[in-house]
Coordinates of C-alpha atoms and ligand atoms in Angstrom, one line a residue:
Chain A
M1188 CA -226.2 5.3 -55.5
A1189 CA -224.9 2.1 -57.4
D1190 CA -227.7 3.3 -60.3
T1191 CA -224.9 5.8 -61.7
L1192 CA -222.9 2.6 -62.6
A1193 CA -225.6 1.6 -65.1
G1194 CA -224.6 4.4 -67.7
P1195 CA -226.5 4.7 -70.7
V1196 CA -228.4 2.1 -72.0
P1197 CA -230.2 2.4 -75.5
E1198 CA -233.2 4.5 -74.9
S1199 CA -235.6 2.8 -77.3
P1200 CA -235.9 -0.9 -76.9
D1201 CA -236.4 -1.2 -80.8
S1202 CA -232.7 -0.1 -81.4
L1203 CA -231.5 -3.5 -79.1
P1204 CA -229.6 -5.8 -81.1
E1205 CA -231.1 -9.3 -81.5
F1206 CA -229.3 -12.3 -80.5
P1207 CA -228.3 -14.7 -81.6
M1208 CA -226.6 -12.8 -84.6
P1209 CA -226.0 -14.1 -88.1
R1210 CA -222.7 -15.0 -89.2
Q1211 CA -221.2 -13.8 -92.7
A1212 CA -220.6 -16.1 -95.5
R1213 CA -217.4 -14.8 -96.0
C1214 CA -215.5 -16.9 -93.3
P1215 CA -217.2 -19.7 -92.0
F1216 CA -214.8 -19.9 -88.8
D1217 CA -215.4 -16.2 -87.7
P1218 CA -218.0 -15.1 -85.3
P1219 CA -220.8 -12.9 -86.6
P1220 CA -219.1 -9.4 -87.4
A1221 CA -221.9 -7.7 -85.1
L1222 CA -220.3 -9.7 -82.2
K1223 CA -217.0 -7.9 -83.0
D1224 CA -218.5 -4.7 -83.4
L1225 CA -220.0 -5.0 -79.8
Q1226 CA -217.0 -6.1 -78.3
E1227 CA -215.3 -2.9 -79.5
K1228 CA -218.0 -0.5 -78.9
A1229 CA -220.4 -1.7 -76.3
P1230 CA -218.8 -4.7 -74.4
L1231 CA -221.8 -5.1 -72.0
T1232 CA -225.2 -4.2 -73.6
K1233 CA -228.4 -5.7 -73.7
V1234 CA -229.9 -7.7 -76.4
R1235 CA -233.4 -8.9 -77.4
L1236 CA -234.1 -12.4 -77.6
W1237 CA -236.8 -13.9 -79.9
D1238 CA -239.6 -13.7 -77.0
G1239 CA -238.8 -10.1 -76.3
S1240 CA -236.8 -10.5 -73.0
E1241 CA -233.8 -8.3 -72.9
P1242 CA -230.7 -9.9 -71.2
W1243 CA -227.1 -8.7 -71.2
L1244 CA -224.7 -9.9 -73.8
V1245 CA -221.1 -10.0 -72.5
T1246 CA -218.5 -9.9 -75.1
K1247 CA -215.2 -9.2 -73.4
Y1248 CA -212.8 -12.1 -72.2
A1249 CA -212.4 -10.5 -68.7
D1250 CA -216.1 -9.8 -68.1
Q1251 CA -217.0 -13.2 -69.1
R1252 CA -214.6 -15.0 -67.0
A1253 CA -215.4 -12.6 -63.9
L1254 CA -219.2 -13.6 -64.3
L1255 CA -218.7 -17.6 -64.9
G1256 CA -216.4 -17.6 -61.9
D1257 CA -219.0 -15.7 -59.5
P1258 CA -221.2 -17.6 -57.2
R1259 CA -223.7 -14.7 -57.5
V1260 CA -224.4 -16.1 -61.0
S1261 CA -226.5 -18.8 -61.5
A1262 CA -226.9 -21.9 -64.1
D1263 CA -230.3 -23.0 -62.8
T1264 CA -232.8 -22.4 -65.7
D1265 CA -235.6 -21.7 -63.0
S1266 CA -233.7 -18.6 -61.7
P1267 CA -235.7 -15.5 -62.2
G1268 CA -234.4 -13.6 -65.2
Y1269 CA -232.7 -16.8 -66.8
P1270 CA -232.4 -15.9 -70.5
T1271 CA -234.7 -18.1 -72.6
K1272 CA -233.3 -20.3 -75.2
A1273 CA -232.2 -19.1 -78.6
S1274 CA -235.4 -20.2 -80.5
P1275 CA -239.0 -20.4 -79.7
E1276 CA -238.9 -24.0 -79.7
G1277 CA -237.5 -24.0 -76.1
G1278 CA -235.5 -26.5 -74.4
E1279 CA -235.8 -29.9 -73.2
G1280 CA -235.9 -29.3 -69.4
K1281 CA -233.0 -29.8 -66.9
L1282 CA -229.9 -31.5 -68.1
S1283 CA -228.9 -32.7 -64.7
F1284 CA -225.9 -30.9 -63.1
I1285 CA -224.9 -28.5 -65.8
M1286 CA -228.4 -26.7 -64.9
M1287 CA -228.0 -26.6 -61.4
D1288 CA -225.9 -24.5 -58.8
D1289 CA -223.4 -25.7 -56.1
P1290 CA -223.9 -27.5 -53.6
E1291 CA -226.1 -29.6 -55.6
H1292 CA -224.2 -29.3 -58.7
A1293 CA -220.8 -30.2 -57.1
R1294 CA -222.3 -33.1 -55.2
L1295 CA -223.6 -34.7 -58.4
R1296 CA -220.6 -33.5 -60.7
R1297 CA -218.2 -35.3 -58.5
M1298 CA -220.1 -38.6 -58.9
V1299 CA -218.6 -38.7 -62.5
T1300 CA -215.6 -36.9 -62.4
A1301 CA -212.9 -40.2 -61.9
P1302 CA -213.0 -41.2 -65.5
F1303 CA -211.7 -37.8 -66.5
A1304 CA -208.7 -37.3 -64.3
I1305 CA -205.7 -36.8 -66.6
K1306 CA -204.1 -40.1 -65.7
R1307 CA -207.2 -42.0 -66.5
V1308 CA -207.8 -40.3 -69.7
E1309 CA -204.0 -40.9 -70.6
A1310 CA -204.4 -44.4 -70.2
L1311 CA -207.0 -44.7 -72.7
R1312 CA -204.7 -42.8 -75.5
P1313 CA -203.5 -46.0 -77.1
A1314 CA -207.1 -47.2 -77.5
V1315 CA -207.8 -44.2 -78.7
Q1316 CA -204.8 -44.4 -81.2
K1317 CA -205.9 -47.8 -82.4
I1318 CA -209.8 -46.4 -83.1
V1319 CA -208.1 -43.7 -85.2
D1320 CA -205.8 -45.8 -87.0
D1321 CA -208.3 -48.3 -87.8
L1322 CA -210.7 -45.6 -89.2
I1323 CA -208.0 -44.2 -91.1
D1324 CA -207.2 -47.7 -92.6
G1325 CA -210.9 -48.1 -93.3
M1326 CA -211.0 -44.9 -95.5
L1327 CA -207.7 -45.5 -97.4
G1328 CA -209.0 -48.9 -98.2
R1329 CA -211.6 -47.3 -100.6
P1330 CA -211.5 -45.0 -103.4
G1331 CA -212.4 -41.6 -102.4
P1332 CA -214.3 -39.4 -101.8
V1333 CA -215.7 -40.1 -98.2
D1334 CA -217.5 -38.0 -95.9
L1335 CA -215.2 -37.4 -93.0
V1336 CA -218.1 -36.7 -90.6
E1337 CA -219.9 -39.9 -91.2
E1338 CA -216.5 -42.1 -91.7
F1339 CA -214.4 -40.5 -89.1
A1340 CA -215.3 -37.4 -87.0
L1341 CA -218.5 -39.1 -85.4
P1342 CA -217.4 -42.5 -85.0
I1343 CA -214.2 -41.7 -82.9
P1344 CA -216.0 -39.9 -79.8
S1345 CA -218.9 -42.0 -80.4
L1346 CA -216.7 -45.1 -79.9
V1347 CA -214.9 -43.7 -77.0
I1348 CA -217.8 -42.3 -74.9
C1349 CA -219.6 -45.6 -75.4
E1350 CA -216.8 -47.7 -74.2
L1351 CA -216.5 -45.3 -71.3
L1352 CA -220.2 -45.5 -70.3
G1353 CA -220.6 -49.1 -71.3
V1354 CA -223.0 -48.4 -74.0
P1355 CA -223.3 -51.0 -76.7
Y1356 CA -221.7 -48.9 -79.8
D1357 CA -224.0 -51.3 -81.9
D1358 CA -226.8 -49.1 -80.9
H1359 CA -225.0 -45.9 -82.3
A1360 CA -227.2 -45.3 -85.2
F1361 CA -230.1 -45.0 -82.7
F1362 CA -228.7 -42.6 -80.3
Q1363 CA -226.8 -40.5 -82.8
D1364 CA -230.0 -39.7 -84.7
N1365 CA -231.8 -39.0 -81.5
T1366 CA -229.1 -36.8 -80.1
K1367 CA -228.7 -34.8 -83.6
T1368 CA -232.4 -34.0 -83.2
M1369 CA -231.9 -32.9 -79.5
V1370 CA -229.3 -30.3 -80.5
H1371 CA -231.1 -29.1 -83.7
R1372 CA -232.4 -25.9 -83.3
D1373 CA -235.2 -26.2 -86.0
A1374 CA -236.6 -29.5 -84.6
T1375 CA -239.8 -28.7 -82.9
P1376 CA -240.3 -29.0 -79.1
E1377 CA -242.3 -32.3 -79.7
Q1378 CA -239.5 -33.7 -81.8
R1379 CA -236.6 -32.7 -79.2
G1380 CA -238.9 -34.0 -76.2
Q1381 CA -239.5 -37.5 -78.2
A1382 CA -235.9 -37.9 -79.0
S1383 CA -234.7 -37.2 -75.5
R1384 CA -237.4 -39.5 -74.2
E1385 CA -236.3 -42.4 -76.6
V1386 CA -232.4 -42.1 -75.5
A1387 CA -233.4 -41.6 -71.7
G1388 CA -235.7 -44.5 -72.0
Y1389 CA -232.9 -46.5 -73.4
L1390 CA -230.4 -45.3 -71.0
A1391 CA -232.7 -46.2 -67.8
T1392 CA -233.1 -49.5 -69.1
L1393 CA -229.0 -49.9 -69.3
I1394 CA -228.9 -48.6 -65.9
G1395 CA -231.3 -51.2 -64.6
K1396 CA -229.3 -53.8 -66.1
R1397 CA -226.0 -52.6 -64.4
L1398 CA -227.9 -52.2 -61.1
A1399 CA -228.5 -56.0 -61.2
E1400 CA -225.2 -57.0 -62.9
P1401 CA -222.3 -54.0 -62.5
R1402 CA -219.5 -53.9 -64.6
D1403 CA -216.3 -52.1 -64.9
D1404 CA -217.8 -49.1 -66.9
L1405 CA -219.4 -45.4 -66.1
L1406 CA -222.8 -46.6 -66.0
S1407 CA -222.3 -49.1 -63.3
G1408 CA -220.5 -46.5 -61.3
I1409 CA -223.8 -44.3 -61.7
A1410 CA -225.9 -47.4 -60.9
G1411 CA -224.0 -47.7 -57.6
R1412 CA -224.8 -44.1 -56.5
V1413 CA -228.4 -45.1 -56.9
T1414 CA -227.8 -48.3 -54.9
A1415 CA -226.2 -46.3 -52.4
G1416 CA -229.3 -44.0 -52.1
E1417 CA -227.3 -40.9 -53.2
I1418 CA -229.4 -40.3 -56.5
D1419 CA -232.5 -42.0 -57.6
H1420 CA -233.0 -43.7 -61.1
R1421 CA -234.2 -40.6 -62.7
Q1422 CA -231.4 -38.4 -61.8
A1423 CA -229.0 -41.3 -62.9
T1424 CA -230.5 -41.4 -66.3
E1425 CA -230.2 -37.7 -66.8
M1426 CA -226.4 -37.7 -65.8
A1427 CA -225.9 -40.6 -68.4
L1428 CA -227.7 -38.6 -71.0
L1429 CA -225.8 -35.5 -70.5
L1430 CA -222.5 -37.4 -70.8
L1431 CA -223.8 -39.4 -73.9
I1432 CA -224.9 -36.2 -75.7
A1433 CA -221.7 -34.1 -74.6
G1434 CA -219.4 -37.0 -75.4
H1435 CA -220.8 -37.2 -79.2
E1436 CA -221.8 -33.5 -80.8
T1437 CA -218.7 -31.6 -79.6
T1438 CA -215.5 -33.4 -80.4
A1439 CA -217.1 -34.7 -83.7
N1440 CA -217.7 -31.3 -84.4
M1441 CA -214.1 -30.1 -83.6
I1442 CA -212.7 -32.9 -85.8
A1443 CA -214.5 -32.2 -88.8
L1444 CA -214.7 -28.1 -88.7
G1445 CA -210.9 -28.4 -87.3
T1446 CA -209.9 -30.3 -90.5
L1447 CA -211.7 -27.8 -92.7
A1448 CA -209.9 -24.9 -91.1
L1449 CA -206.5 -26.6 -91.8
L1450 CA -207.4 -27.3 -95.4
Q1451 CA -208.1 -23.6 -95.6
N1452 CA -204.5 -22.7 -94.0
P1453 CA -202.2 -25.0 -95.4
D1454 CA -199.2 -23.4 -93.8
Q1455 CA -200.7 -24.5 -90.6
L1456 CA -201.5 -27.7 -91.7
A1457 CA -198.0 -28.4 -92.9
L1458 CA -196.7 -27.3 -89.4
L1459 CA -199.1 -30.4 -88.1
R1460 CA -198.2 -32.6 -90.7
E1461 CA -194.4 -32.1 -90.1
S1462 CA -194.3 -31.9 -86.1
D1463 CA -193.5 -35.1 -84.0
D1464 CA -193.7 -33.0 -80.7
P1465 CA -196.6 -33.8 -78.5
K1466 CA -196.4 -30.5 -76.9
F1467 CA -196.9 -28.7 -80.2
V1468 CA -199.7 -30.9 -81.0
A1469 CA -201.5 -30.1 -77.7
G1470 CA -200.8 -26.4 -78.3
A1471 CA -202.4 -26.6 -81.8
V1472 CA -205.4 -28.2 -80.2
E1473 CA -205.8 -25.5 -77.8
E1474 CA -205.5 -23.1 -80.8
L1475 CA -208.1 -24.9 -82.8
L1476 CA -210.3 -24.8 -79.7
R1477 CA -210.0 -21.1 -79.2
Y1478 CA -210.3 -20.3 -82.9
L1479 CA -213.3 -22.4 -83.9
H1480 CA -215.1 -22.2 -80.6
I1481 CA -217.9 -24.5 -81.7
T1482 CA -220.4 -23.7 -78.8
H1483 CA -221.8 -20.5 -80.6
L1484 CA -225.0 -19.6 -78.9
G1485 CA -223.6 -18.2 -75.5
R1486 CA -223.5 -19.6 -72.2
R1487 CA -226.5 -18.4 -70.1
R1488 CA -226.8 -17.3 -66.7
A1489 CA -228.9 -15.5 -64.4
V1490 CA -227.6 -13.0 -61.8
T1491 CA -229.0 -13.3 -58.2
E1492 CA -227.4 -10.5 -56.4
D1493 CA -226.5 -7.1 -58.0
I1494 CA -223.0 -7.0 -59.6
E1495 CA -220.8 -4.5 -60.9
I1496 CA -219.2 -5.6 -64.1
G1497 CA -217.3 -3.5 -66.8
G1498 CA -218.5 -0.4 -65.2
R1499 CA -222.2 -1.3 -65.2
L1500 CA -224.5 -2.6 -62.8
V1501 CA -226.4 -6.0 -63.6
R1502 CA -229.2 -6.4 -61.1
A1503 CA -230.3 -9.4 -59.6
G1504 CA -233.2 -11.2 -61.8
E1505 CA -231.4 -10.2 -64.9
G1506 CA -230.1 -12.6 -67.3
V1507 CA -226.5 -12.7 -69.0
I1508 CA -225.2 -14.4 -72.0
M1509 CA -221.8 -15.1 -72.4
A1510 CA -220.9 -14.8 -76.3
N1511 CA -217.6 -17.2 -75.7
E1512 CA -216.6 -17.5 -79.4
I1513 CA -216.2 -13.6 -79.3
A1514 CA -214.1 -14.0 -75.9
N1515 CA -211.8 -16.1 -77.6
R1516 CA -211.1 -13.6 -80.3
D1517 CA -210.9 -10.5 -77.8
P1518 CA -207.6 -8.8 -79.2
E1519 CA -206.4 -7.7 -75.5
V1520 CA -206.0 -11.5 -74.5
F1521 CA -205.3 -13.1 -78.0
P1522 CA -203.3 -10.6 -80.2
D1523 CA -204.2 -10.8 -83.9
P1524 CA -207.2 -12.9 -82.9
D1525 CA -208.6 -13.9 -86.1
R1526 CA -205.3 -15.5 -87.4
L1527 CA -205.3 -19.5 -87.0
D1528 CA -201.8 -19.5 -85.5
L1529 CA -200.9 -23.0 -84.0
T1530 CA -197.7 -21.8 -82.4
R1531 CA -199.5 -19.5 -80.2
D1532 CA -200.1 -20.1 -76.3
A1533 CA -204.1 -20.4 -76.7
R1534 CA -204.3 -22.5 -73.3
R1535 CA -206.4 -19.4 -71.4
H1536 CA -209.5 -19.9 -74.3
V1537 CA -212.9 -20.3 -72.8
A1538 CA -214.0 -23.0 -75.4
F1539 CA -214.9 -25.3 -72.7
G1540 CA -216.4 -22.2 -70.6
F1541 CA -215.0 -21.2 -67.1
G1542 CA -216.2 -21.4 -63.5
V1543 CA -217.4 -24.4 -61.6
H1544 CA -219.5 -25.6 -64.7
Q1545 CA -216.3 -25.7 -67.1
C1546 CA -216.5 -28.8 -69.4
L1547 CA -216.2 -32.0 -67.4
G1548 CA -215.2 -34.0 -70.1
Q1549 CA -212.3 -31.7 -71.5
P1550 CA -209.3 -34.0 -70.4
L1551 CA -210.9 -36.6 -72.9
A1552 CA -211.9 -34.1 -75.5
R1553 CA -208.3 -32.7 -75.8
M1554 CA -206.6 -36.2 -75.8
E1555 CA -209.0 -37.5 -78.4
L1556 CA -208.1 -34.3 -80.6
Q1557 CA -204.4 -34.3 -79.8
V1558 CA -204.7 -38.1 -81.3
V1559 CA -206.9 -37.1 -84.3
Y1560 CA -204.7 -33.9 -85.1
G1561 CA -201.5 -35.7 -84.6
T1562 CA -202.3 -38.5 -86.9
L1563 CA -204.7 -38.0 -89.8
Y1564 CA -202.7 -35.2 -91.7
K1565 CA -199.3 -37.6 -91.2
R1566 CA -201.2 -40.6 -92.4
I1567 CA -203.1 -39.0 -95.2
P1568 CA -200.8 -36.0 -96.4
T1569 CA -202.7 -35.3 -99.6
L1570 CA -206.1 -35.0 -97.9
K1571 CA -208.1 -32.4 -99.7
L1572 CA -211.7 -31.0 -99.7
A1573 CA -213.7 -33.2 -102.3
C1574 CA -216.2 -30.1 -103.0
A1575 CA -216.3 -26.5 -103.1
L1576 CA -216.0 -24.4 -100.0
E1577 CA -219.1 -23.0 -100.8
D1578 CA -220.9 -26.2 -101.1
V1579 CA -220.3 -27.0 -97.5
R1580 CA -223.1 -27.2 -95.1
F1581 CA -222.2 -25.3 -92.0
K1582 CA -224.5 -26.0 -88.6
N1583 CA -226.0 -22.6 -88.4
D1584 CA -229.0 -24.5 -87.1
A1585 CA -227.5 -26.2 -84.3
F1586 CA -226.5 -25.7 -81.0
I1587 CA -223.2 -26.8 -81.6
Y1588 CA -221.5 -25.4 -84.6
G1589 CA -219.8 -27.4 -87.0
V1590 CA -220.4 -29.2 -90.7
H1591 CA -223.0 -31.5 -91.7
E1592 CA -220.8 -33.4 -93.8
L1593 CA -217.3 -32.9 -95.4
P1594 CA -216.5 -34.7 -98.5
V1595 CA -212.6 -35.3 -98.5
S1596 CA -210.3 -37.2 -101.0
W1597 CA -206.6 -37.6 -101.2
Chain B
M1161 CA -193.1 -19.2 -53.5
K1162 CA -196.0 -21.0 -51.7
V1163 CA -199.1 -22.6 -53.4
E1164 CA -202.3 -23.1 -51.8
L1165 CA -205.0 -25.2 -53.0
E1166 CA -208.6 -25.2 -51.7
A1167 CA -209.7 -28.9 -52.8
D1168 CA -213.3 -28.1 -51.6
K1169 CA -213.6 -25.6 -54.6
C1170 CA -211.9 -28.2 -57.2
V1171 CA -214.0 -29.2 -60.1
A1172 CA -211.5 -31.8 -61.3
S1173 CA -210.9 -30.3 -64.6
G1174 CA -207.3 -31.2 -64.4
Q1175 CA -206.1 -28.0 -65.7
C1176 CA -203.6 -27.6 -63.0
V1177 CA -201.9 -31.0 -63.9
L1178 CA -201.7 -29.9 -67.4
A1179 CA -200.1 -26.6 -66.6
A1180 CA -197.9 -27.9 -63.9
M1181 CA -197.3 -31.9 -63.5
D1182 CA -194.7 -31.5 -60.9
V1183 CA -196.8 -29.7 -58.6
F1184 CA -200.3 -30.8 -58.8
D1185 CA -201.8 -34.3 -59.2
Q1186 CA -205.3 -35.7 -58.9
D1187 CA -206.9 -37.9 -56.3
D1188 CA -209.0 -41.0 -57.5
D1189 CA -211.9 -38.8 -58.1
G1190 CA -210.2 -36.4 -60.2
I1191 CA -210.0 -34.0 -57.2
A1192 CA -206.6 -31.8 -57.3
I1193 CA -203.8 -32.6 -54.5
L1194 CA -200.9 -30.5 -54.0
L1195 CA -197.5 -32.5 -54.6
A1196 CA -195.3 -29.6 -53.5
D1197 CA -196.5 -26.7 -51.5
E1198 CA -193.4 -24.8 -52.1
P1199 CA -192.1 -25.8 -55.4
A1200 CA -189.0 -24.9 -56.9
V1201 CA -188.9 -21.1 -58.2
E1202 CA -188.2 -22.8 -61.9
L1203 CA -191.9 -23.9 -61.9
L1204 CA -193.2 -20.4 -60.9
D1205 CA -194.2 -19.7 -64.6
D1206 CA -196.0 -23.1 -64.5
V1207 CA -197.7 -22.4 -61.2
K1208 CA -199.1 -19.1 -62.6
E1209 CA -200.5 -20.7 -65.6
A1210 CA -202.3 -23.4 -63.4
V1211 CA -203.9 -20.2 -61.4
A1212 CA -204.8 -18.7 -64.6
V1213 CA -206.3 -21.7 -66.0
C1214 CA -208.0 -23.2 -62.9
P1215 CA -211.7 -22.4 -63.9
A1216 CA -212.9 -22.7 -60.0
A1217 CA -210.2 -20.2 -58.6
A1218 CA -209.1 -23.1 -56.2
I1219 CA -205.4 -22.3 -56.6
R1220 CA -203.4 -19.2 -55.0
L1221 CA -199.9 -18.4 -55.2
V1222 CA -198.5 -16.7 -52.1
E1223 CA -195.3 -15.0 -53.1
Q1224 CA -193.0 -14.7 -49.9
Ligands
LIG617 S1 -207.4 -26.4 -62.3 FE1 -208.6 -26.1 -60.5 S2 -210.6 -27.1 -60.7 FE2 -209.2 -28.1 -62.4 S3 -208.3 -29.8 -61.1 FE3 -207.0 -28.2 -60.8 S4 -207.7 -27.4 -58.9 FE4 -209.2 -28.5 -59.6

């Protein structure tokens, strides 16, 4: 019956494309060309992972949204068919609620949503503006070139998330080094496990302190849930770890890679520099999120009941990988998708994912990026790349895409 | 137009508030609340955008 929906699947397993696919050197902002081909010719196709497993790769925007919003699709890494990690090194185990399904996912997630409500985030805007201005003053106070990643892109989200959680920023070198290792594809499982244990141990101690002496911060809020018996100390630590990592790597990469993309598109950069309209800046942030799509290894799920999608049958126990970066370049949704166009309406992008797991920190990320993109190029109108584009090292080796460093001068 | 919100499904992404500030707000935990369940027609596009961007399919627009 429903089998007829399955359609032709490549006969010989040898012919399956391997995932992930390499980017091309020509445009560091574009997804791998092979993904584009698949989106055009075989939008739902099986791929081969490093371990020989064969999950489905979903490349169309509409199919991805449908699957990510479907309760028959599981984010639990223990679900049968869940696609293995992108590299043989494997993962670190469960990272709190992002690797769980409802109702447990919803229960835990709701414990930490309060500080990310729009109005609460807006209240932080002046503080973020000050952080950004101070960092720019610091850069301008010295002769260039400086590394924008180290001096600007990383400190901003780091300062903000530390403040929000109540983690002393003075310890930032310690957890930045460790979180870097945790998201590095080429780190060994031992190295990654060690790094995550280091930070977890550190956070567990901090939570212990907040248990005894609560303050007005998110760690105290999480500790309060432990006191109330809603979660145990380990769950509290996993939650804090998730927020700390997510707060660091993503926004920082958006700032640095976004700046590079704008420097390569001077007409678009000029629009940002010349606009005083917060709505335009907000729209520009959405377009950069769409265009850059820094989560470049796909979102993974396991199907728990047979689902018909894109004219095919995906069976219970099969894995699916949503290559979101290519969904954001789907011409059916975003005309002329490979063009960075800050004037387009890009709000429907899936850079933050879709469905119940959609990024919890997105209001904060948006606000930080709006402040950065709305300030940096006005205050340093002559900002330029201080090395050849060929010499910029891109993070093909990390779970989050971006640049390792970005030398700039003015 | 009539708007329906299933707060049980809401994942507190705040997307509806960004799309249609006059129609949606959030409670202390970030869960969406309806400010107006029969908003003015001028707000139709904003509400449609909210429906489209809500990741949890928690909002419905019932055209009357
Ligand atoms: S967009 Fe949907 S999930 Fe997000 S706050 Fe509004 S109702 Fe909740």
